[in-house]
Amino acid sequence: MSPAPKRPAARSPAAKSRVPLLAGNWKMQGTRPEAVALVEGIKAGVADIRGREVLVAPPFTALETVARLLYGSPILLAAQNLHWEAKGAFTGEVSAPMLRELGCTHAIIGHSERRQLFGETDESVNRKVASALAHGLTPILCVGETLAERESGQTLTIIDTQLRRGLLGRDAAAIRATVIAYEPVWAIGTGKVATPEQAQEVHAFIRRVLADLGGKDAEAGCRILYGGSVKGDNIDALMRQPDIDGALVGGASLQVESFVRIAQFIE
């Protein structure tokens, strides 16, 4: 007889107090008319959802349009990046105060595509986290390892380094106010996904690092999202893990039906 499948550990009272966050990162996708159609569909699809938060992160060009459509809605709005200075001679950049003015509540920081394609470092990520917090935005700090790093056994070392450098100088309250997104680089846009057990292992490690950096309050209160080919057919199993508090969704957030299904995950 085959052994019974291993059940995930029950969520602790602290875990149950963390409101799940389902975030859609649209990346460089969507004209303003396309953004209107997408966000209107998402608004209708999640209108009756309770006990969780839903967030969308359109490209900069659609932020104001989407913000107007979300006015009075519980759906949160995020930017996909920001500059660490509030203003200055930084051609092509956008600052935290500008994003706040548009209605953003969150900012994605340190996504692997920013690190790999645009040269972002742990140090620049740290400065962006500090700026977001200073101007009332919730940072969504992304961390994750490449396939080569995972295969060479460096996953936890990479995650530890990115977390400690990204949160350097932040106190317990700031760490608690930050959202962490674990995105294994090898699973982003590839169709591959970490198993719920693999994701949980890293999420539990992240929580231990948070405890070391900010104490029990930061450990218990900080939300940790999983990202990397999240879809409607794997979200339920991921969300049953005790240290997974939501998802940062890429491609599946560009279709109303698939993103609404993710937001409606079954615990």
Tab-separated table of C-alpha atoms in Angstrom:
chain	number	residue	atom	x	y	z
A	1	MET	CA	0.000	0.000	0.000
A	2	SER	CA	1.312	3.467	-0.903
A	3	PRO	CA	1.926	5.801	2.057
A	4	ALA	CA	-0.656	8.514	2.629
A	5	PRO	CA	0.378	11.883	1.181
A	6	LYS	CA	2.063	14.160	3.656
A	7	ARG	CA	-0.287	16.871	4.864
A	8	PRO	CA	0.987	20.427	5.354
A	9	ALA	CA	1.393	21.631	8.900
A	10	ALA	CA	-1.630	23.452	10.303
A	11	ARG	CA	-1.449	27.229	10.096
A	12	SER	CA	-0.559	28.800	13.417
A	13	PRO	CA	-2.682	31.547	15.031
A	14	ALA	CA	-0.083	34.058	13.806
A	15	ALA	CA	-0.382	32.731	10.254
A	16	LYS	CA	-4.168	32.926	10.382
A	17	SER	CA	-3.901	36.583	11.391
A	18	ARG	CA	-1.976	37.449	8.205
A	19	VAL	CA	-4.446	38.521	5.523
A	20	PRO	CA	-3.612	36.710	2.239
A	21	LEU	CA	-2.502	39.000	-0.586
A	22	LEU	CA	-3.002	38.052	-4.245
A	23	ALA	CA	-1.018	40.440	-6.448
A	24	GLY	CA	-1.006	40.640	-10.230
A	25	ASN	CA	2.160	41.963	-11.879
A	26	TRP	CA	1.218	42.957	-15.419
A	27	LYS	CA	4.837	43.710	-16.393
A	28	MET	CA	5.226	45.528	-19.760
A	29	GLN	CA	1.798	44.471	-20.970
A	30	GLY	CA	-1.305	46.404	-21.827
A	31	THR	CA	-2.374	49.650	-23.435
A	32	ARG	CA	-4.768	51.818	-21.451
A	33	PRO	CA	-7.884	50.389	-23.182
A	34	GLU	CA	-6.605	46.881	-22.452
A	35	ALA	CA	-5.941	47.853	-18.839
A	36	VAL	CA	-9.501	49.188	-18.525
A	37	ALA	CA	-11.007	45.936	-19.786
A	38	LEU	CA	-8.788	43.833	-17.534
A	39	VAL	CA	-9.346	45.788	-14.331
A	40	GLU	CA	-13.084	46.066	-14.892
A	41	GLY	CA	-13.262	42.295	-15.265
A	42	ILE	CA	-11.190	41.733	-12.147
A	43	LYS	CA	-13.336	44.183	-10.157
A	44	ALA	CA	-16.478	42.303	-11.090
A	45	GLY	CA	-14.895	38.912	-10.431
A	46	VAL	CA	-13.621	39.675	-6.926
A	47	ALA	CA	-16.491	41.894	-5.772
A	48	ASP	CA	-17.746	39.311	-3.267
A	49	ILE	CA	-14.369	38.052	-2.029
A	50	ARG	CA	-13.740	38.454	1.678
A	51	GLY	CA	-10.841	37.651	3.976
A	52	ARG	CA	-8.081	38.427	1.472
A	53	GLU	CA	-6.600	41.368	-0.414
A	54	VAL	CA	-6.282	41.721	-4.188
A	55	LEU	CA	-3.714	43.974	-5.862
A	56	VAL	CA	-2.847	44.886	-9.448
A	57	ALA	CA	0.416	46.357	-10.749
A	58	PRO	CA	-0.095	47.846	-14.225
A	59	PRO	CA	2.678	49.483	-16.258
A	60	PHE	CA	3.396	53.138	-15.415
A	61	THR	CA	1.421	54.382	-18.432
A	62	ALA	CA	-1.806	52.815	-17.142
A	63	LEU	CA	-1.478	53.635	-13.435
A	64	GLU	CA	-3.604	56.786	-13.446
A	65	THR	CA	-6.295	55.189	-15.613
A	66	VAL	CA	-6.492	52.118	-13.396
A	67	ALA	CA	-6.398	54.223	-10.230
A	68	ARG	CA	-9.520	56.096	-11.346
A	69	LEU	CA	-11.326	52.823	-12.008
A	70	LEU	CA	-10.318	51.441	-8.613
A	71	TYR	CA	-11.502	54.489	-6.665
A	72	GLY	CA	-13.807	53.211	-3.918
A	73	SER	CA	-12.805	49.616	-4.644
A	74	PRO	CA	-10.930	47.415	-2.148
A	75	ILE	CA	-8.477	46.400	-4.891
A	76	LEU	CA	-5.013	47.782	-4.180
A	77	LEU	CA	-2.714	49.445	-6.715
A	78	ALA	CA	1.043	48.924	-7.039
A	79	ALA	CA	3.817	50.269	-9.203
A	80	GLN	CA	6.317	47.830	-10.677
A	81	ASN	CA	9.351	49.892	-9.692
A	82	LEU	CA	10.424	53.261	-8.284
A	83	HIS	CA	13.492	55.433	-7.823
A	84	TRP	CA	14.978	55.880	-4.373
A	85	GLU	CA	15.058	59.678	-4.556
A	86	ALA	CA	11.911	61.777	-4.112
A	87	LYS	CA	12.865	64.072	-7.014
A	88	GLY	CA	15.852	65.104	-9.052
A	89	ALA	CA	17.672	64.860	-12.371
A	90	PHE	CA	16.914	61.182	-13.017
A	91	THR	CA	15.582	61.049	-16.564
A	92	GLY	CA	13.040	58.307	-17.105
A	93	GLU	CA	12.554	57.514	-13.416
A	94	VAL	CA	9.462	57.741	-11.194
A	95	SER	CA	9.524	58.510	-7.465
A	96	ALA	CA	7.525	57.301	-4.476
A	97	PRO	CA	5.720	60.655	-3.960
A	98	MET	CA	4.650	60.607	-7.619
A	99	LEU	CA	3.259	57.107	-7.175
A	100	ARG	CA	1.429	58.050	-3.997
A	101	GLU	CA	-0.154	60.969	-5.845
A	102	LEU	CA	-1.471	58.530	-8.453
A	103	GLY	CA	-3.091	56.367	-5.785
A	104	CYS	CA	-0.528	53.600	-5.409
A	105	THR	CA	-0.362	51.831	-2.061
A	106	HIS	CA	2.433	49.367	-2.905
A	107	ALA	CA	5.575	49.129	-5.032
A	108	ILE	CA	7.277	45.992	-6.348
A	109	ILE	CA	11.004	46.236	-5.650
A	110	GLY	CA	13.908	44.030	-6.709
A	111	HIS	CA	12.039	41.751	-9.106
A	112	SER	CA	14.423	39.276	-10.705
A	113	GLU	CA	13.857	40.834	-14.124
A	114	ARG	CA	15.001	44.183	-12.726
A	115	ARG	CA	18.040	42.531	-11.156
A	116	GLN	CA	19.006	40.446	-14.189
A	117	LEU	CA	18.105	42.745	-17.085
A	118	PHE	CA	18.610	46.211	-15.611
A	119	GLY	CA	21.484	45.746	-13.203
A	120	GLU	CA	19.675	46.289	-9.907
A	121	THR	CA	21.754	45.353	-6.888
A	122	ASP	CA	20.930	44.518	-3.288
A	123	GLU	CA	22.159	48.004	-2.397
A	124	SER	CA	19.851	49.808	-4.842
A	125	VAL	CA	16.990	47.563	-3.730
A	126	ASN	CA	17.680	48.584	-0.126
A	127	ARG	CA	17.491	52.277	-1.012
A	128	LYS	CA	14.205	51.728	-2.854
A	129	VAL	CA	12.695	49.858	0.093
A	130	ALA	CA	13.698	52.745	2.367
A	131	SER	CA	12.152	55.318	0.027
A	132	ALA	CA	8.898	53.394	-0.327
A	133	LEU	CA	8.516	53.116	3.438
A	134	ALA	CA	9.450	56.752	4.002
A	135	HIS	CA	6.712	57.902	1.635
A	136	GLY	CA	3.925	55.626	2.802
A	137	LEU	CA	4.169	52.869	0.200
A	138	THR	CA	4.298	49.191	1.121
A	139	PRO	CA	7.350	47.586	-0.506
A	140	ILE	CA	6.940	44.166	-2.079
A	141	LEU	CA	10.560	43.023	-1.812
A	142	CYS	CA	11.362	40.220	-4.252
A	143	VAL	CA	14.003	37.573	-3.586
A	144	GLY	CA	14.861	34.376	-5.416
A	145	GLU	CA	17.537	32.086	-6.764
A	146	THR	CA	18.440	31.058	-10.314
A	147	LEU	CA	18.362	27.451	-11.501
A	148	ALA	CA	22.153	27.216	-11.316
A	149	GLU	CA	22.097	28.500	-7.752
A	150	ARG	CA	19.427	25.995	-6.737
A	151	GLU	CA	21.223	23.077	-8.391
A	152	SER	CA	24.460	24.006	-6.623
A	153	GLY	CA	22.737	24.092	-3.232
A	154	GLN	CA	22.960	27.867	-2.792
A	155	THR	CA	19.236	28.651	-2.515
A	156	LEU	CA	19.134	29.532	1.183
A	157	THR	CA	22.433	31.428	1.037
A	158	ILE	CA	21.138	33.591	-1.828
A	159	ILE	CA	17.827	34.241	-0.097
A	160	ASP	CA	19.559	35.085	3.176
A	161	THR	CA	21.893	37.564	1.470
A	162	GLN	CA	19.136	39.276	-0.532
A	163	LEU	CA	16.930	39.622	2.539
A	164	ARG	CA	19.602	40.942	4.862
A	165	ARG	CA	20.952	43.437	2.337
A	166	GLY	CA	17.510	44.493	1.136
A	167	LEU	CA	16.265	45.137	4.683
A	168	LEU	CA	19.511	46.510	6.109
A	169	GLY	CA	18.804	49.425	8.437
A	170	ARG	CA	15.085	48.718	8.780
A	171	ASP	CA	13.649	48.254	12.262
A	172	ALA	CA	11.086	45.637	13.346
A	173	ALA	CA	8.091	47.832	12.483
A	174	ALA	CA	9.443	48.524	8.982
A	175	ILE	CA	10.146	44.842	8.368
A	176	ARG	CA	6.651	43.922	9.516
A	177	ALA	CA	5.242	46.544	7.134
A	178	THR	CA	7.157	45.063	4.181
A	179	VAL	CA	5.795	42.259	2.001
A	180	ILE	CA	8.341	39.652	0.878
A	181	ALA	CA	7.865	37.825	-2.421
A	182	TYR	CA	9.833	34.629	-2.952
A	183	GLU	CA	10.182	34.038	-6.682
A	184	PRO	CA	12.523	31.257	-7.778
A	185	VAL	CA	13.928	32.727	-10.980
A	186	TRP	CA	13.820	29.351	-12.718
A	187	ALA	CA	10.026	29.271	-12.288
A	188	ILE	CA	9.172	32.740	-13.597
A	189	GLY	CA	7.411	32.513	-16.953
A	190	THR	CA	8.762	29.023	-17.600
A	191	GLY	CA	5.696	26.991	-16.718
A	192	LYS	CA	7.767	25.314	-14.020
A	193	VAL	CA	6.651	25.803	-10.460
A	194	ALA	CA	8.234	24.944	-7.163
A	195	THR	CA	6.284	22.213	-5.432
A	196	PRO	CA	4.273	23.413	-2.441
A	197	GLU	CA	6.837	21.665	-0.238
A	198	GLN	CA	9.797	23.380	-1.946
A	199	ALA	CA	8.101	26.757	-1.646
A	200	GLN	CA	7.206	26.145	1.988
A	201	GLU	CA	10.788	25.199	2.836
A	202	VAL	CA	12.061	28.548	1.561
A	203	HIS	CA	9.183	30.512	3.076
A	204	ALA	CA	9.863	28.967	6.485
A	205	PHE	CA	13.541	29.894	6.108
A	206	ILE	CA	12.592	33.466	5.182
A	207	ARG	CA	10.487	33.666	8.315
A	208	ARG	CA	13.461	32.581	10.419
A	209	VAL	CA	15.617	35.295	8.853
A	210	LEU	CA	12.894	37.857	9.546
A	211	ALA	CA	12.864	36.747	13.186
A	212	ASP	CA	16.614	37.272	13.349
A	213	LEU	CA	16.336	40.726	11.772
A	214	GLY	CA	13.232	42.033	13.502
A	215	GLY	CA	12.233	39.664	16.278
A	216	LYS	CA	9.068	37.670	16.817
A	217	ASP	CA	6.788	40.548	15.829
A	218	ALA	CA	8.357	40.836	12.378
A	219	GLU	CA	8.445	37.053	11.980
A	220	ALA	CA	4.769	36.648	12.805
A	221	GLY	CA	3.430	39.717	11.020
A	222	CYS	CA	5.339	39.958	7.742
A	223	ARG	CA	3.509	38.462	4.759
A	224	ILE	CA	5.487	36.246	2.378
A	225	LEU	CA	4.133	35.689	-1.137
A	226	TYR	CA	5.107	32.963	-3.598
A	227	GLY	CA	5.666	33.818	-7.252
A	228	GLY	CA	6.673	31.756	-10.264
A	229	SER	CA	4.148	30.315	-12.745
A	230	VAL	CA	1.277	30.567	-10.261
A	231	LYS	CA	-1.969	29.437	-11.873
A	232	GLY	CA	-5.469	28.452	-10.946
A	233	ASP	CA	-4.549	24.783	-10.833
A	234	ASN	CA	-1.726	25.147	-8.282
A	235	ILE	CA	-2.812	28.065	-6.084
A	236	ASP	CA	-4.928	25.977	-3.688
A	237	ALA	CA	-2.068	23.623	-2.799
A	238	LEU	CA	0.356	26.522	-2.396
A	239	MET	CA	-1.991	28.455	-0.132
A	240	ARG	CA	-2.419	25.477	2.190
A	241	GLN	CA	1.206	25.767	3.248
A	242	PRO	CA	1.612	27.385	6.672
A	243	ASP	CA	4.090	30.100	5.634
A	244	ILE	CA	2.677	31.066	2.229
A	245	ASP	CA	0.550	34.178	2.631
A	246	GLY	CA	-0.355	34.877	-0.973
A	247	ALA	CA	1.019	35.041	-4.482
A	248	LEU	CA	2.746	37.447	-6.854
A	249	VAL	CA	1.276	36.431	-10.198
A	250	GLY	CA	2.693	37.214	-13.627
A	251	GLY	CA	1.180	35.834	-16.820
A	252	ALA	CA	-1.963	34.460	-15.191
A	253	SER	CA	-2.844	37.957	-13.949
A	254	LEU	CA	-3.345	39.157	-17.530
A	255	GLN	CA	-6.520	37.113	-18.005
A	256	VAL	CA	-9.580	37.945	-15.936
A	257	GLU	CA	-10.729	34.355	-15.478
A	258	SER	CA	-7.356	32.977	-14.405
A	259	PHE	CA	-6.550	35.806	-11.984
A	260	VAL	CA	-10.015	35.751	-10.419
A	261	ARG	CA	-9.659	31.997	-9.911
A	262	ILE	CA	-6.344	32.613	-8.116
A	263	ALA	CA	-7.957	35.273	-5.941
A	264	GLN	CA	-10.706	32.777	-5.108
A	265	PHE	CA	-8.260	30.117	-3.901
A	266	ILE	CA	-9.719	27.385	-1.704
A	267	GLU	CA	-8.015	26.912	1.646
